[in-house]
mmCIF file with all atom_site columns, C-alpha atoms in Angstrom:
data_model
loop_
_atom_site.group_PDB
_atom_site.id
_atom_site.type_symbol
_atom_site.label_atom_id
_atom_site.label_alt_id
_atom_site.label_comp_id
_atom_site.label_asym_id
_atom_site.label_entity_id
_atom_site.label_seq_id
_atom_site.pdbx_PDB_ins_code
_atom_site.Cartn_x
_atom_site.Cartn_y
_atom_site.Cartn_z
_atom_site.occupancy
_atom_site.B_iso_or_equiv
_atom_site.pdbx_formal_charge
_atom_site.auth_seq_id
_atom_site.auth_comp_id
_atom_site.auth_asym_id
_atom_site.auth_atom_id
_atom_site.pdbx_PDB_model_num
ATOM 1   C CA . UNK A 1 1   ? 42.729  -21.852 23.976  1.00 0.00 ? 11  UNK A CA 1
ATOM 2   C CA . UNK A 1 2   ? 39.374  -22.851 22.446  1.00 0.00 ? 12  UNK A CA 1
ATOM 3   C CA . UNK A 1 3   ? 37.509  -20.463 24.738  1.00 0.00 ? 13  UNK A CA 1
ATOM 4   C CA . UNK A 1 4   ? 39.719  -17.549 23.598  1.00 0.00 ? 14  UNK A CA 1
ATOM 5   C CA . UNK A 1 5   ? 39.020  -18.383 19.945  1.00 0.00 ? 15  UNK A CA 1
ATOM 6   C CA . UNK A 1 6   ? 35.285  -18.633 20.645  1.00 0.00 ? 16  UNK A CA 1
ATOM 7   C CA . UNK A 1 7   ? 35.368  -15.287 22.490  1.00 0.00 ? 17  UNK A CA 1
ATOM 8   C CA . UNK A 1 8   ? 37.188  -13.644 19.562  1.00 0.00 ? 18  UNK A CA 1
ATOM 9   C CA . UNK A 1 9   ? 34.647  -15.112 17.141  1.00 0.00 ? 19  UNK A CA 1
ATOM 10  C CA . UNK A 1 10  ? 31.664  -13.814 19.150  1.00 0.00 ? 20  UNK A CA 1
ATOM 11  C CA . UNK A 1 11  ? 33.332  -10.394 19.537  1.00 0.00 ? 21  UNK A CA 1
ATOM 12  C CA . UNK A 1 12  ? 33.890  -10.148 15.790  1.00 0.00 ? 22  UNK A CA 1
ATOM 13  C CA . UNK A 1 13  ? 30.242  -11.044 15.127  1.00 0.00 ? 23  UNK A CA 1
ATOM 14  C CA . UNK A 1 14  ? 29.006  -8.399  17.551  1.00 0.00 ? 24  UNK A CA 1
ATOM 15  C CA . UNK A 1 15  ? 31.339  -5.820  16.010  1.00 0.00 ? 25  UNK A CA 1
ATOM 16  C CA . UNK A 1 16  ? 29.986  -6.654  12.552  1.00 0.00 ? 26  UNK A CA 1
ATOM 17  C CA . UNK A 1 17  ? 26.427  -6.050  13.784  1.00 0.00 ? 27  UNK A CA 1
ATOM 18  C CA . UNK A 1 18  ? 27.422  -2.614  15.044  1.00 0.00 ? 28  UNK A CA 1
ATOM 19  C CA . UNK A 1 19  ? 28.578  -1.490  11.623  1.00 0.00 ? 29  UNK A CA 1
ATOM 20  C CA . UNK A 1 20  ? 27.615  2.025   10.411  1.00 0.00 ? 30  UNK A CA 1
ATOM 21  C CA . UNK A 1 21  ? 24.981  0.399   8.183   1.00 0.00 ? 31  UNK A CA 1
ATOM 22  C CA . UNK A 1 22  ? 23.017  -0.975  11.141  1.00 0.00 ? 32  UNK A CA 1
ATOM 23  C CA . UNK A 1 23  ? 22.321  1.236   14.142  1.00 0.00 ? 33  UNK A CA 1
ATOM 24  C CA . UNK A 1 24  ? 21.418  -1.047  17.040  1.00 0.00 ? 34  UNK A CA 1
ATOM 25  C CA . UNK A 1 25  ? 20.022  1.900   19.014  1.00 0.00 ? 35  UNK A CA 1
ATOM 26  C CA . UNK A 1 26  ? 17.653  3.075   16.276  1.00 0.00 ? 36  UNK A CA 1
ATOM 27  C CA . UNK A 1 27  ? 14.034  2.936   17.413  1.00 0.00 ? 37  UNK A CA 1
ATOM 28  C CA . UNK A 1 28  ? 12.158  4.222   14.379  1.00 0.00 ? 38  UNK A CA 1
ATOM 29  C CA . UNK A 1 29  ? 12.102  4.376   10.618  1.00 0.00 ? 39  UNK A CA 1
ATOM 30  C CA . UNK A 1 30  ? 10.563  7.136   8.554   1.00 0.00 ? 40  UNK A CA 1
ATOM 31  C CA . UNK A 1 31  ? 8.591   6.056   5.479   1.00 0.00 ? 41  UNK A CA 1
ATOM 32  C CA . UNK A 1 32  ? 6.846   8.177   2.830   1.00 0.00 ? 42  UNK A CA 1
ATOM 33  C CA . UNK A 1 33  ? 3.193   8.678   3.740   1.00 0.00 ? 43  UNK A CA 1
ATOM 34  C CA . UNK A 1 34  ? 0.393   8.670   1.164   1.00 0.00 ? 44  UNK A CA 1
ATOM 35  C CA . UNK A 1 35  ? -3.321  9.364   1.395   1.00 0.00 ? 45  UNK A CA 1
ATOM 36  C CA . UNK A 1 36  ? -6.330  7.683   -0.225  1.00 0.00 ? 46  UNK A CA 1
ATOM 37  C CA . UNK A 1 37  ? -10.116 7.991   -0.168  1.00 0.00 ? 47  UNK A CA 1
ATOM 38  C CA . UNK A 1 38  ? -12.244 5.246   1.428   1.00 0.00 ? 48  UNK A CA 1
ATOM 39  C CA . UNK A 1 39  ? -15.999 5.843   1.532   1.00 0.00 ? 49  UNK A CA 1
ATOM 40  C CA . UNK A 1 40  ? -15.583 9.619   1.552   1.00 0.00 ? 50  UNK A CA 1
ATOM 41  C CA . UNK A 1 41  ? -12.915 9.605   4.276   1.00 0.00 ? 51  UNK A CA 1
ATOM 42  C CA . UNK A 1 42  ? -9.162  10.062  3.866   1.00 0.00 ? 52  UNK A CA 1
ATOM 43  C CA . UNK A 1 43  ? -6.882  7.352   5.255   1.00 0.00 ? 53  UNK A CA 1
ATOM 44  C CA . UNK A 1 44  ? -3.090  7.299   5.382   1.00 0.00 ? 54  UNK A CA 1
ATOM 45  C CA . UNK A 1 45  ? -0.943  4.427   4.153   1.00 0.00 ? 55  UNK A CA 1
ATOM 46  C CA . UNK A 1 46  ? 2.595   3.446   3.302   1.00 0.00 ? 56  UNK A CA 1
ATOM 47  C CA . UNK A 1 47  ? 3.811   1.599   0.210   1.00 0.00 ? 57  UNK A CA 1
ATOM 48  C CA . UNK A 1 48  ? 6.484   -1.016  0.848   1.00 0.00 ? 58  UNK A CA 1
ATOM 49  C CA . UNK A 1 49  ? 6.311   -3.515  -2.027  1.00 0.00 ? 59  UNK A CA 1
ATOM 50  C CA . UNK A 1 50  ? 5.189   -3.489  -5.683  1.00 0.00 ? 60  UNK A CA 1
ATOM 51  C CA . UNK A 1 51  ? 5.026   -6.280  -8.289  1.00 0.00 ? 61  UNK A CA 1
ATOM 52  C CA . UNK A 1 52  ? 5.911   -3.971  -11.204 1.00 0.00 ? 62  UNK A CA 1
ATOM 53  C CA . UNK A 1 53  ? 9.584   -2.919  -11.560 1.00 0.00 ? 63  UNK A CA 1
ATOM 54  C CA . UNK A 1 54  ? 8.888   0.496   -13.110 1.00 0.00 ? 64  UNK A CA 1
ATOM 55  C CA . UNK A 1 55  ? 6.303   1.445   -10.516 1.00 0.00 ? 65  UNK A CA 1
ATOM 56  C CA . UNK A 1 56  ? 8.546   0.139   -7.696  1.00 0.00 ? 66  UNK A CA 1
ATOM 57  C CA . UNK A 1 57  ? 11.409  2.274   -9.005  1.00 0.00 ? 67  UNK A CA 1
ATOM 58  C CA . UNK A 1 58  ? 9.158   5.346   -9.278  1.00 0.00 ? 68  UNK A CA 1
ATOM 59  C CA . UNK A 1 59  ? 7.792   4.873   -5.734  1.00 0.00 ? 69  UNK A CA 1
ATOM 60  C CA . UNK A 1 60  ? 11.129  3.844   -4.175  1.00 0.00 ? 70  UNK A CA 1
ATOM 61  C CA . UNK A 1 61  ? 9.607   0.549   -2.988  1.00 0.00 ? 71  UNK A CA 1
ATOM 62  C CA . UNK A 1 62  ? 10.743  -3.063  -2.993  1.00 0.00 ? 72  UNK A CA 1
ATOM 63  C CA . UNK A 1 63  ? 10.254  -4.816  -6.330  1.00 0.00 ? 73  UNK A CA 1
ATOM 64  C CA . UNK A 1 64  ? 8.445   -8.062  -5.458  1.00 0.00 ? 74  UNK A CA 1
ATOM 65  C CA . UNK A 1 65  ? 7.254   -9.878  -8.610  1.00 0.00 ? 75  UNK A CA 1
ATOM 66  C CA . UNK A 1 66  ? 5.681   -12.696 -6.551  1.00 0.00 ? 76  UNK A CA 1
ATOM 67  C CA . UNK A 1 67  ? 3.021   -10.290 -5.254  1.00 0.00 ? 77  UNK A CA 1
ATOM 68  C CA . UNK A 1 68  ? 1.250   -10.633 -8.614  1.00 0.00 ? 78  UNK A CA 1
ATOM 69  C CA . UNK A 1 69  ? 0.404   -14.230 -7.628  1.00 0.00 ? 79  UNK A CA 1
ATOM 70  C CA . UNK A 1 70  ? -1.805  -12.897 -4.823  1.00 0.00 ? 80  UNK A CA 1
ATOM 71  C CA . UNK A 1 71  ? -4.543  -12.108 -7.352  1.00 0.00 ? 81  UNK A CA 1
ATOM 72  C CA . UNK A 1 72  ? -5.463  -15.795 -7.243  1.00 0.00 ? 82  UNK A CA 1
ATOM 73  C CA . UNK A 1 73  ? -4.796  -17.819 -4.139  1.00 0.00 ? 83  UNK A CA 1
ATOM 74  C CA . UNK A 1 74  ? -4.816  -21.608 -4.048  1.00 0.00 ? 84  UNK A CA 1
ATOM 75  C CA . UNK A 1 75  ? -8.467  -21.485 -2.973  1.00 0.00 ? 85  UNK A CA 1
ATOM 76  C CA . UNK A 1 76  ? -9.329  -19.519 -6.113  1.00 0.00 ? 86  UNK A CA 1
ATOM 77  C CA . UNK A 1 77  ? -10.241 -16.479 -4.029  1.00 0.00 ? 87  UNK A CA 1
ATOM 78  C CA . UNK A 1 78  ? -8.393  -13.233 -4.484  1.00 0.00 ? 88  UNK A CA 1
ATOM 79  C CA . UNK A 1 79  ? -6.160  -12.084 -1.651  1.00 0.00 ? 89  UNK A CA 1
ATOM 80  C CA . UNK A 1 80  ? -6.245  -8.531  -2.956  1.00 0.00 ? 90  UNK A CA 1
ATOM 81  C CA . UNK A 1 81  ? -8.647  -5.635  -3.056  1.00 0.00 ? 91  UNK A CA 1
ATOM 82  C CA . UNK A 1 82  ? -8.730  -2.941  -5.715  1.00 0.00 ? 92  UNK A CA 1
ATOM 83  C CA . UNK A 1 83  ? -6.937  0.391   -5.521  1.00 0.00 ? 93  UNK A CA 1
ATOM 84  C CA . UNK A 1 84  ? -8.056  2.891   -8.124  1.00 0.00 ? 94  UNK A CA 1
ATOM 85  C CA . UNK A 1 85  ? -5.078  4.911   -9.348  1.00 0.00 ? 95  UNK A CA 1
ATOM 86  C CA . UNK A 1 86  ? -5.308  8.088   -11.401 1.00 0.00 ? 96  UNK A CA 1
ATOM 87  C CA . UNK A 1 87  ? -2.206  8.017   -13.638 1.00 0.00 ? 97  UNK A CA 1
ATOM 88  C CA . UNK A 1 88  ? -2.221  11.740  -14.363 1.00 0.00 ? 98  UNK A CA 1
ATOM 89  C CA . UNK A 1 89  ? -2.454  12.521  -10.633 1.00 0.00 ? 99  UNK A CA 1
ATOM 90  C CA . UNK A 1 90  ? -5.839  14.225  -10.973 1.00 0.00 ? 100 UNK A CA 1
ATOM 91  C CA . UNK A 1 91  ? -6.482  13.075  -7.433  1.00 0.00 ? 101 UNK A CA 1
ATOM 92  C CA . UNK A 1 92  ? -5.350  10.700  -4.704  1.00 0.00 ? 102 UNK A CA 1
ATOM 93  C CA . UNK A 1 93  ? -6.148  6.997   -5.039  1.00 0.00 ? 103 UNK A CA 1
ATOM 94  C CA . UNK A 1 94  ? -9.363  5.309   -3.916  1.00 0.00 ? 104 UNK A CA 1
ATOM 95  C CA . UNK A 1 95  ? -9.241  2.152   -1.749  1.00 0.00 ? 105 UNK A CA 1
ATOM 96  C CA . UNK A 1 96  ? -12.097 -0.343  -1.485  1.00 0.00 ? 106 UNK A CA 1
ATOM 97  C CA . UNK A 1 97  ? -11.823 -0.565  2.284   1.00 0.00 ? 107 UNK A CA 1
ATOM 98  C CA . UNK A 1 98  ? -9.713  0.136   5.345   1.00 0.00 ? 108 UNK A CA 1
ATOM 99  C CA . UNK A 1 99  ? -9.323  -1.633  8.675   1.00 0.00 ? 109 UNK A CA 1
ATOM 100 C CA . UNK A 1 100 ? -12.138 -0.699  11.042  1.00 0.00 ? 110 UNK A CA 1
ATOM 101 C CA . UNK A 1 101 ? -10.796 0.273   13.480  1.00 0.00 ? 111 UNK A CA 1
ATOM 102 C CA . UNK A 1 102 ? -7.124  0.490   12.515  1.00 0.00 ? 112 UNK A CA 1
ATOM 103 C CA . UNK A 1 103 ? -5.073  -1.966  14.551  1.00 0.00 ? 113 UNK A CA 1
ATOM 104 C CA . UNK A 1 104 ? -5.601  -5.217  16.366  1.00 0.00 ? 114 UNK A CA 1
ATOM 105 C CA . UNK A 1 105 ? -9.369  -4.693  16.792  1.00 0.00 ? 115 UNK A CA 1
ATOM 106 C CA . UNK A 1 106 ? -10.062 -4.514  13.023  1.00 0.00 ? 116 UNK A CA 1
ATOM 107 C CA . UNK A 1 107 ? -13.536 -5.919  12.286  1.00 0.00 ? 117 UNK A CA 1
ATOM 108 C CA . UNK A 1 108 ? -13.446 -5.580  8.465   1.00 0.00 ? 118 UNK A CA 1
ATOM 109 C CA . UNK A 1 109 ? -12.869 -9.159  7.287   1.00 0.00 ? 119 UNK A CA 1
ATOM 110 C CA . UNK A 1 110 ? -12.522 -7.988  3.656   1.00 0.00 ? 120 UNK A CA 1
ATOM 111 C CA . UNK A 1 111 ? -9.646  -5.572  4.264   1.00 0.00 ? 121 UNK A CA 1
ATOM 112 C CA . UNK A 1 112 ? -6.292  -6.556  2.804   1.00 0.00 ? 122 UNK A CA 1
ATOM 113 C CA . UNK A 1 113 ? -3.122  -4.451  2.525   1.00 0.00 ? 123 UNK A CA 1
ATOM 114 C CA . UNK A 1 114 ? -2.543  -6.073  -0.885  1.00 0.00 ? 124 UNK A CA 1
ATOM 115 C CA . UNK A 1 115 ? -4.099  -4.080  -3.710  1.00 0.00 ? 125 UNK A CA 1
ATOM 116 C CA . UNK A 1 116 ? -4.504  -4.798  -7.404  1.00 0.00 ? 126 UNK A CA 1
ATOM 117 C CA . UNK A 1 117 ? -3.992  -1.539  -9.302  1.00 0.00 ? 127 UNK A CA 1
ATOM 118 C CA . UNK A 1 118 ? -6.892  -0.393  -11.473 1.00 0.00 ? 128 UNK A CA 1
ATOM 119 C CA . UNK A 1 119 ? -5.990  2.542   -13.728 1.00 0.00 ? 129 UNK A CA 1
ATOM 120 C CA . UNK A 1 120 ? -8.671  5.254   -13.950 1.00 0.00 ? 130 UNK A CA 1
ATOM 121 C CA . UNK A 1 121 ? -8.818  7.497   -16.995 1.00 0.00 ? 131 UNK A CA 1
ATOM 122 C CA . UNK A 1 122 ? -11.242 10.349  -17.475 1.00 0.00 ? 132 UNK A CA 1
ATOM 123 C CA . UNK A 1 123 ? -12.830 10.225  -20.932 1.00 0.00 ? 133 UNK A CA 1
ATOM 124 C CA . UNK A 1 124 ? -13.359 14.012  -21.117 1.00 0.00 ? 134 UNK A CA 1
ATOM 125 C CA . UNK A 1 125 ? -11.442 16.672  -19.227 1.00 0.00 ? 135 UNK A CA 1
ATOM 126 C CA . UNK A 1 126 ? -14.652 18.688  -18.890 1.00 0.00 ? 136 UNK A CA 1
ATOM 127 C CA . UNK A 1 127 ? -16.142 16.146  -16.448 1.00 0.00 ? 137 UNK A CA 1
ATOM 128 C CA . UNK A 1 128 ? -13.093 15.691  -14.177 1.00 0.00 ? 138 UNK A CA 1
ATOM 129 C CA . UNK A 1 129 ? -14.100 15.905  -10.525 1.00 0.00 ? 139 UNK A CA 1
ATOM 130 C CA . UNK A 1 130 ? -12.765 14.533  -7.268  1.00 0.00 ? 140 UNK A CA 1
ATOM 131 C CA . UNK A 1 131 ? -14.205 11.110  -6.501  1.00 0.00 ? 141 UNK A CA 1
ATOM 132 C CA . UNK A 1 132 ? -14.124 10.085  -2.841  1.00 0.00 ? 142 UNK A CA 1
ATOM 133 C CA . UNK A 1 133 ? -15.325 6.470   -2.827  1.00 0.00 ? 143 UNK A CA 1
ATOM 134 C CA . UNK A 1 134 ? -15.513 3.326   -4.921  1.00 0.00 ? 144 UNK A CA 1
ATOM 135 C CA . UNK A 1 135 ? -19.263 3.882   -5.147  1.00 0.00 ? 145 UNK A CA 1
ATOM 136 C CA . UNK A 1 136 ? -18.794 7.361   -6.673  1.00 0.00 ? 146 UNK A CA 1
ATOM 137 C CA . UNK A 1 137 ? -16.160 5.999   -9.060  1.00 0.00 ? 147 UNK A CA 1
ATOM 138 C CA . UNK A 1 138 ? -18.411 3.172   -10.272 1.00 0.00 ? 148 UNK A CA 1
ATOM 139 C CA . UNK A 1 139 ? -21.261 5.662   -10.738 1.00 0.00 ? 149 UNK A CA 1
ATOM 140 C CA . UNK A 1 140 ? -18.926 7.783   -12.922 1.00 0.00 ? 150 UNK A CA 1
ATOM 141 C CA . UNK A 1 141 ? -18.108 4.647   -14.896 1.00 0.00 ? 151 UNK A CA 1
ATOM 142 C CA . UNK A 1 142 ? -21.837 3.959   -15.416 1.00 0.00 ? 152 UNK A CA 1
ATOM 143 C CA . UNK A 1 143 ? -22.236 7.523   -16.705 1.00 0.00 ? 153 UNK A CA 1
ATOM 144 C CA . UNK A 1 144 ? -19.413 6.721   -19.170 1.00 0.00 ? 154 UNK A CA 1
ATOM 145 C CA . UNK A 1 145 ? -17.184 9.444   -17.673 1.00 0.00 ? 155 UNK A CA 1
ATOM 146 C CA . UNK A 1 146 ? -14.262 7.212   -16.701 1.00 0.00 ? 156 UNK A CA 1
ATOM 147 C CA . UNK A 1 147 ? -12.607 4.124   -18.095 1.00 0.00 ? 157 UNK A CA 1
ATOM 148 C CA . UNK A 1 148 ? -11.246 1.476   -15.711 1.00 0.00 ? 158 UNK A CA 1
ATOM 149 C CA . UNK A 1 149 ? -8.370  -0.806  -16.687 1.00 0.00 ? 159 UNK A CA 1
ATOM 150 C CA . UNK A 1 150 ? -7.396  -3.730  -14.465 1.00 0.00 ? 160 UNK A CA 1
ATOM 151 C CA . UNK A 1 151 ? -3.636  -4.253  -14.355 1.00 0.00 ? 161 UNK A CA 1
ATOM 152 C CA . UNK A 1 152 ? -1.559  -7.166  -13.124 1.00 0.00 ? 162 UNK A CA 1
ATOM 153 C CA . UNK A 1 153 ? 0.248   -4.850  -10.688 1.00 0.00 ? 163 UNK A CA 1
ATOM 154 C CA . UNK A 1 154 ? -0.133  -5.694  -6.992  1.00 0.00 ? 164 UNK A CA 1
ATOM 155 C CA . UNK A 1 155 ? 1.068   -3.329  -4.264  1.00 0.00 ? 165 UNK A CA 1
ATOM 156 C CA . UNK A 1 156 ? 1.465   -3.776  -0.522  1.00 0.00 ? 166 UNK A CA 1
ATOM 157 C CA . UNK A 1 157 ? 0.039   -0.610  1.056   1.00 0.00 ? 167 UNK A CA 1
ATOM 158 C CA . UNK A 1 158 ? -1.082  -1.098  4.651   1.00 0.00 ? 168 UNK A CA 1
ATOM 159 C CA . UNK A 1 159 ? -3.413  1.542   6.062   1.00 0.00 ? 169 UNK A CA 1
ATOM 160 C CA . UNK A 1 160 ? -1.747  2.977   9.174   1.00 0.00 ? 170 UNK A CA 1
ATOM 161 C CA . UNK A 1 161 ? -4.147  5.785   10.173  1.00 0.00 ? 171 UNK A CA 1
ATOM 162 C CA . UNK A 1 162 ? -7.900  6.245   9.729   1.00 0.00 ? 172 UNK A CA 1
ATOM 163 C CA . UNK A 1 163 ? -9.864  9.433   9.092   1.00 0.00 ? 173 UNK A CA 1
ATOM 164 C CA . UNK A 1 164 ? -10.895 9.447   12.754  1.00 0.00 ? 174 UNK A CA 1
ATOM 165 C CA . UNK A 1 165 ? -7.269  9.413   13.906  1.00 0.00 ? 175 UNK A CA 1
ATOM 166 C CA . UNK A 1 166 ? -7.063  5.765   14.871  1.00 0.00 ? 176 UNK A CA 1
ATOM 167 C CA . UNK A 1 167 ? -3.562  4.529   14.087  1.00 0.00 ? 177 UNK A CA 1
ATOM 168 C CA . UNK A 1 168 ? -1.252  1.590   14.370  1.00 0.00 ? 178 UNK A CA 1
ATOM 169 C CA . UNK A 1 169 ? 0.855   1.433   17.491  1.00 0.00 ? 179 UNK A CA 1
ATOM 170 C CA . UNK A 1 170 ? 3.953   3.577   17.147  1.00 0.00 ? 180 UNK A CA 1
ATOM 171 C CA . UNK A 1 171 ? 2.620   5.769   14.328  1.00 0.00 ? 181 UNK A CA 1
ATOM 172 C CA . UNK A 1 172 ? 3.010   9.445   15.093  1.00 0.00 ? 182 UNK A CA 1
#
């Protein structure tokens, strides 16, 4: 009698897992792909989590307020790098770094998929140009062409493909 009850219980659990909301046979997920500049090269990334509710809603990402705490770790060192975002979409974002190479053999110890958003605003529309690296952006700031504003927004945007075509396993 107990074994029949246990069998019914296990069967009901397995049936629940096979609901239309969870496809056991699914082998891939499609996520929106974005591009950013890193040292004059375009990389591709995905955005999964954002610490700001409005930005998370706009991007269709998870709202994760705790990400903002990554700006200062317990050691006092930041766990994030900077991503330079152009709010008027004048161009794609600029990342400080990317894994080199993408994947398990990454040698860039400074790379982090957690990014603190820095808003970039052009001071004059007459000087707007495409900037392709942090170095070029900081030079534009020195020339007083752009204004940079650090925000408290942290996003999780792992780089999945490099400019040379290196990619994470399974990315196609």
